[in-house]
PDB file of C-alpha atoms in Angstrom:
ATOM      1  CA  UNK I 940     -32.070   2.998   0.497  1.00 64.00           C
ATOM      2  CA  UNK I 941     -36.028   2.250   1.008  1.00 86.00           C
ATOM      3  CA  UNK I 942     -37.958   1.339  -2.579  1.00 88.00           C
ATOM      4  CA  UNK I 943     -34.903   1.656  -4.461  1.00 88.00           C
ATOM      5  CA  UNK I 944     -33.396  -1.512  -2.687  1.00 90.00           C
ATOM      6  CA  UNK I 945     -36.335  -3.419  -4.702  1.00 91.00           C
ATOM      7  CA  UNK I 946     -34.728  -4.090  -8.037  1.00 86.00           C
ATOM      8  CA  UNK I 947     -36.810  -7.165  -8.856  1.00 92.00           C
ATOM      9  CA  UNK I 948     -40.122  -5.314  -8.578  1.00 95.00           C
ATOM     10  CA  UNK I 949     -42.408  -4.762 -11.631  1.00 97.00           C
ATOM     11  CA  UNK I 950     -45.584  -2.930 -10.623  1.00 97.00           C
ATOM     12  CA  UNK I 951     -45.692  -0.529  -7.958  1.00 96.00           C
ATOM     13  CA  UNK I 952     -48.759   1.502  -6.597  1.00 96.00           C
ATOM     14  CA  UNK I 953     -48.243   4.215  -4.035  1.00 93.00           C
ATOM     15  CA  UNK I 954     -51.173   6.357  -2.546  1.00 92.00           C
ATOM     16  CA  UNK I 955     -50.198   9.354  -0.610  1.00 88.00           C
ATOM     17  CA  UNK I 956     -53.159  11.592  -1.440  1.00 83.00           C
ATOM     18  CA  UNK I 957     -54.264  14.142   1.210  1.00 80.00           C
ATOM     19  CA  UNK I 958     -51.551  14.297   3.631  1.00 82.00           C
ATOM     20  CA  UNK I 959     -48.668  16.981   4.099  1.00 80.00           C
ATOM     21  CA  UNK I 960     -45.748  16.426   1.805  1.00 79.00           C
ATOM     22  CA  UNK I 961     -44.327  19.283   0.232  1.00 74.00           C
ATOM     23  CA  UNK I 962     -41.354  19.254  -2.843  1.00 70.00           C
ATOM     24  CA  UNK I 963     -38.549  18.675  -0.625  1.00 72.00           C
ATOM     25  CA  UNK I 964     -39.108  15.021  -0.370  1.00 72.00           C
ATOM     26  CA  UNK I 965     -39.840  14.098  -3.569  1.00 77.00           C
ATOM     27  CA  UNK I 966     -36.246  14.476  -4.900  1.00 77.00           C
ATOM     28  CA  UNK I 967     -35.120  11.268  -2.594  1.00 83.00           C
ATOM     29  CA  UNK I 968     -37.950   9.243  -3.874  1.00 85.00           C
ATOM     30  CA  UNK I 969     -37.515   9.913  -7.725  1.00 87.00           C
ATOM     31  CA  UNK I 970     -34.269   8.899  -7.116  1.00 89.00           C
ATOM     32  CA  UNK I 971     -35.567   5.451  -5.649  1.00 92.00           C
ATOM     33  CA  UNK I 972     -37.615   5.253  -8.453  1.00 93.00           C
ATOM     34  CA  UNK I 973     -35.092   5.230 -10.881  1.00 92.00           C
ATOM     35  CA  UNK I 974     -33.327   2.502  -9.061  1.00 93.00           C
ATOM     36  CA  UNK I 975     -36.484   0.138  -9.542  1.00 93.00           C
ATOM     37  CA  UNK I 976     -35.130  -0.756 -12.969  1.00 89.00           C
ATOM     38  CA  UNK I 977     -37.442  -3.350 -13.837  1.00 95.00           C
ATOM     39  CA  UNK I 978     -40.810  -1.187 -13.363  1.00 96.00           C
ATOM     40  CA  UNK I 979     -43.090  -2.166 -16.154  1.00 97.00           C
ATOM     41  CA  UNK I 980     -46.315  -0.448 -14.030  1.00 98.00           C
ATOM     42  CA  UNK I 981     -46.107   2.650 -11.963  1.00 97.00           C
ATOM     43  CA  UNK I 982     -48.601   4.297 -10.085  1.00 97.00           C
ATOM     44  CA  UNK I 983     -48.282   7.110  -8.016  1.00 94.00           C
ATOM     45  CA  UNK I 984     -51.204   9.678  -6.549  1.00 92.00           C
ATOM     46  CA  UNK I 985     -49.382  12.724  -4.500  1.00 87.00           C
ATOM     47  CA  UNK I 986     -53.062  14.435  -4.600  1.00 87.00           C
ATOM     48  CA  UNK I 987     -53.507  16.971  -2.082  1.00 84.00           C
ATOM     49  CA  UNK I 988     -50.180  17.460  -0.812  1.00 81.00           C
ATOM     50  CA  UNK I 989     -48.352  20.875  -0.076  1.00 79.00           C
ATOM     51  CA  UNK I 990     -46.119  20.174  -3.571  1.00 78.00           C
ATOM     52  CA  UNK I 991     -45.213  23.335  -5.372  1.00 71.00           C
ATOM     53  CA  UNK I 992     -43.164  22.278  -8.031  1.00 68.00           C
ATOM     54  CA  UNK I 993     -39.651  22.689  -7.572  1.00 68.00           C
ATOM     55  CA  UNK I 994     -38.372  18.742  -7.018  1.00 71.00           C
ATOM     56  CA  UNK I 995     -40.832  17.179  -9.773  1.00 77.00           C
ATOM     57  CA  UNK I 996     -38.068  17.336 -11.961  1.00 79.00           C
ATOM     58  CA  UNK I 997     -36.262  14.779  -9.859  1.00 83.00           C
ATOM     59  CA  UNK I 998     -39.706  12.241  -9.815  1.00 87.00           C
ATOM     60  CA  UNK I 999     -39.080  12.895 -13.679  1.00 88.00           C
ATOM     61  CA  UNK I1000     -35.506  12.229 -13.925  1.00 90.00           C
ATOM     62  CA  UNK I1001     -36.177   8.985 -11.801  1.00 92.00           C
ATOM     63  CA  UNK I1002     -39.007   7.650 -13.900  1.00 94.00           C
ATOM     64  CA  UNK I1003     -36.684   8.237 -16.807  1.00 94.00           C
ATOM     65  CA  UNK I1004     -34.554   5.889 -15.724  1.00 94.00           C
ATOM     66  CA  UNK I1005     -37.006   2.944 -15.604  1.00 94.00           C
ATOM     67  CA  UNK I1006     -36.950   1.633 -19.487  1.00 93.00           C
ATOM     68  CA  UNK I1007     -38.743  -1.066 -18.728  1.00 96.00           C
ATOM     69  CA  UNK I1008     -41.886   0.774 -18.118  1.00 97.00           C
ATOM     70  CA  UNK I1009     -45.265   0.236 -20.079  1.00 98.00           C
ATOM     71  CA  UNK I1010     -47.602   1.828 -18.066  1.00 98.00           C
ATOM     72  CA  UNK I1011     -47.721   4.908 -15.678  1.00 97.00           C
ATOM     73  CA  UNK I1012     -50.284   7.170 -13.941  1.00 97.00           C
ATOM     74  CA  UNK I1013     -49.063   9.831 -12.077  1.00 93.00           C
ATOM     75  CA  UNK I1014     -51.580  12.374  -9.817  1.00 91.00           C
ATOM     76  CA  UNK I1015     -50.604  15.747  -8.647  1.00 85.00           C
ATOM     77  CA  UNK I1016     -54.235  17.200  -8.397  1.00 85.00           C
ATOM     78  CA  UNK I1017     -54.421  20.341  -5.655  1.00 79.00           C
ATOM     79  CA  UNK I1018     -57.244  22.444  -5.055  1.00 72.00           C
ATOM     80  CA  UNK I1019     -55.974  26.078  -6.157  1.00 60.00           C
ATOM     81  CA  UNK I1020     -58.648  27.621  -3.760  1.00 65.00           C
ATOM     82  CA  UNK I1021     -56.947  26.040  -0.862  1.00 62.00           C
ATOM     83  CA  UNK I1022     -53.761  27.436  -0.162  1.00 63.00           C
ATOM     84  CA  UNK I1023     -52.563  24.497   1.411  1.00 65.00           C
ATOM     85  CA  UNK I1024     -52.776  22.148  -1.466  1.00 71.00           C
ATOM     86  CA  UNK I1025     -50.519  21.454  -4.369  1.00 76.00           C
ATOM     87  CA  UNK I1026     -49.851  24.781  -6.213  1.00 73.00           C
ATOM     88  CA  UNK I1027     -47.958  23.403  -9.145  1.00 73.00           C
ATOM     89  CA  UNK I1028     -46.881  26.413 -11.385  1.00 69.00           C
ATOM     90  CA  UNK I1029     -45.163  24.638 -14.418  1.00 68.00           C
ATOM     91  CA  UNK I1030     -41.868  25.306 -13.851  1.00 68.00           C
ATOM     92  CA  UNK I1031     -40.522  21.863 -13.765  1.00 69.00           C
ATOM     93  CA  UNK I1032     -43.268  20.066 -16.332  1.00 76.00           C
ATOM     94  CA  UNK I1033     -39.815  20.398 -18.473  1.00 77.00           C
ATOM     95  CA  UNK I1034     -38.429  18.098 -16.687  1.00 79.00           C
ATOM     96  CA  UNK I1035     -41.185  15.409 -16.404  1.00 84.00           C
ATOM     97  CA  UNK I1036     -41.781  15.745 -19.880  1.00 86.00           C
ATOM     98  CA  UNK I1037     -38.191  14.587 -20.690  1.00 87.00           C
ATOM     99  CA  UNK I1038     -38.127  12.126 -18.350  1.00 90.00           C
ATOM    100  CA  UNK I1039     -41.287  10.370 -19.638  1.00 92.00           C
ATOM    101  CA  UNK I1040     -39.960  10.690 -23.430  1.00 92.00           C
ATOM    102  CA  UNK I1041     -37.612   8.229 -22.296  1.00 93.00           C
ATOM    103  CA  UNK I1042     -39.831   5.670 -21.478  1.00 95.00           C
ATOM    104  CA  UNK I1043     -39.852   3.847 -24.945  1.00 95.00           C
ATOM    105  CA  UNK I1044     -41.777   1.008 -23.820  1.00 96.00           C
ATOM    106  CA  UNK I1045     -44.363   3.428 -22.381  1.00 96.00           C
ATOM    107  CA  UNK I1046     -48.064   2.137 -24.017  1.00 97.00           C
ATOM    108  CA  UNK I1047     -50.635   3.961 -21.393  1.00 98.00           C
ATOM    109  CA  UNK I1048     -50.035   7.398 -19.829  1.00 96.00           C
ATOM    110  CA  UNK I1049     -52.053   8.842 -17.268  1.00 96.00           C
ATOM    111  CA  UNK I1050     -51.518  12.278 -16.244  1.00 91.00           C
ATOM    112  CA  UNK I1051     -53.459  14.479 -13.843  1.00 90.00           C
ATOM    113  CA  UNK I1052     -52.525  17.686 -12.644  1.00 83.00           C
ATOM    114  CA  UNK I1053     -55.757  19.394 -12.620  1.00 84.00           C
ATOM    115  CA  UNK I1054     -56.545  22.437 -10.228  1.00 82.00           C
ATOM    116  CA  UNK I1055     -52.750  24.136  -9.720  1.00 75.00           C
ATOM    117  CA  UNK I1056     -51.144  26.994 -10.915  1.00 74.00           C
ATOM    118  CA  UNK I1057     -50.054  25.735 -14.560  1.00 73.00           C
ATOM    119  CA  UNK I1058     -50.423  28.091 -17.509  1.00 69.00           C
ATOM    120  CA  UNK I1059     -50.255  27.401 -21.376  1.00 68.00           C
ATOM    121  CA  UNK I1060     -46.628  28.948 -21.639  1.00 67.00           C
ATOM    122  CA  UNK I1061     -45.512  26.728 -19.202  1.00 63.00           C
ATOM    123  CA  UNK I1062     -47.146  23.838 -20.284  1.00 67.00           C
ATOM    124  CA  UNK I1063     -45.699  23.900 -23.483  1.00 68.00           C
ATOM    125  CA  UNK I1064     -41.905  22.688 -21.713  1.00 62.00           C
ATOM    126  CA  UNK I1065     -43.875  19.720 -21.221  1.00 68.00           C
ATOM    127  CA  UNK I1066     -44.194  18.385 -25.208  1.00 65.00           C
TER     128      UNK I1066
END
């Protein structure tokens, strides 16, 4: 289904900063993402959202299956003040740690999770 269907493409930018998605469907679309085998270039900014954490594992499982990829920036900024906005806690940086250590090909990571809930215990599932 949807992105996944696109198993040619090789770069992929996706902007969906500042709207209203929470954790519950970003399990679908990690799974999508794994099915775009041939990624070499993936983008994705999920800024401002209502994510707390609990399906980043499967965005990290998905980009674990693209082996192909050299590049990947990947935004989950919130504003902790807000209660609305993402309120990552750590729980599942496990998760998208592994699933970036199997990107071999991987040459430029960028990473932003700035302003949520993450502390230094959790962040170490991440290494």
């Amino acid at each position: 289904e949807g992105i996944g269907r696109c198993s040619n493409l090789t770069s992929l930018e996706l902007e969906f900063f500042h709207n209203q998605i929470t954790g519950e469907q970003l399990g679908g679309f990690g799974e999508g993402i794994g099915r775009c085998s041939q990624l070499r270039s993936l983008e994705l900014d999920f800024s401002h959202n209502q994510i707390t954490g609990e399906q980043l594992g499967r965005i990290g499982e998905g980009i674990g299956r693209c082996s192909n990829l050299t590049r990947l920036v990947l935004k989950f900024s919130g504003d902790w003040i807000q209660s609305r906005d993402n309120q990552i806690t750590g729980e599942q940086l496990g998760r998208i740690g592994e699933g970036i250590g199997r990107c071999s090909q991987l040459t430029s990571l960028e990473l932003d999770l700035s302003n949520n809930r993450i502390t230094g215990e959790q962040l170490g599932r991440f290494g």
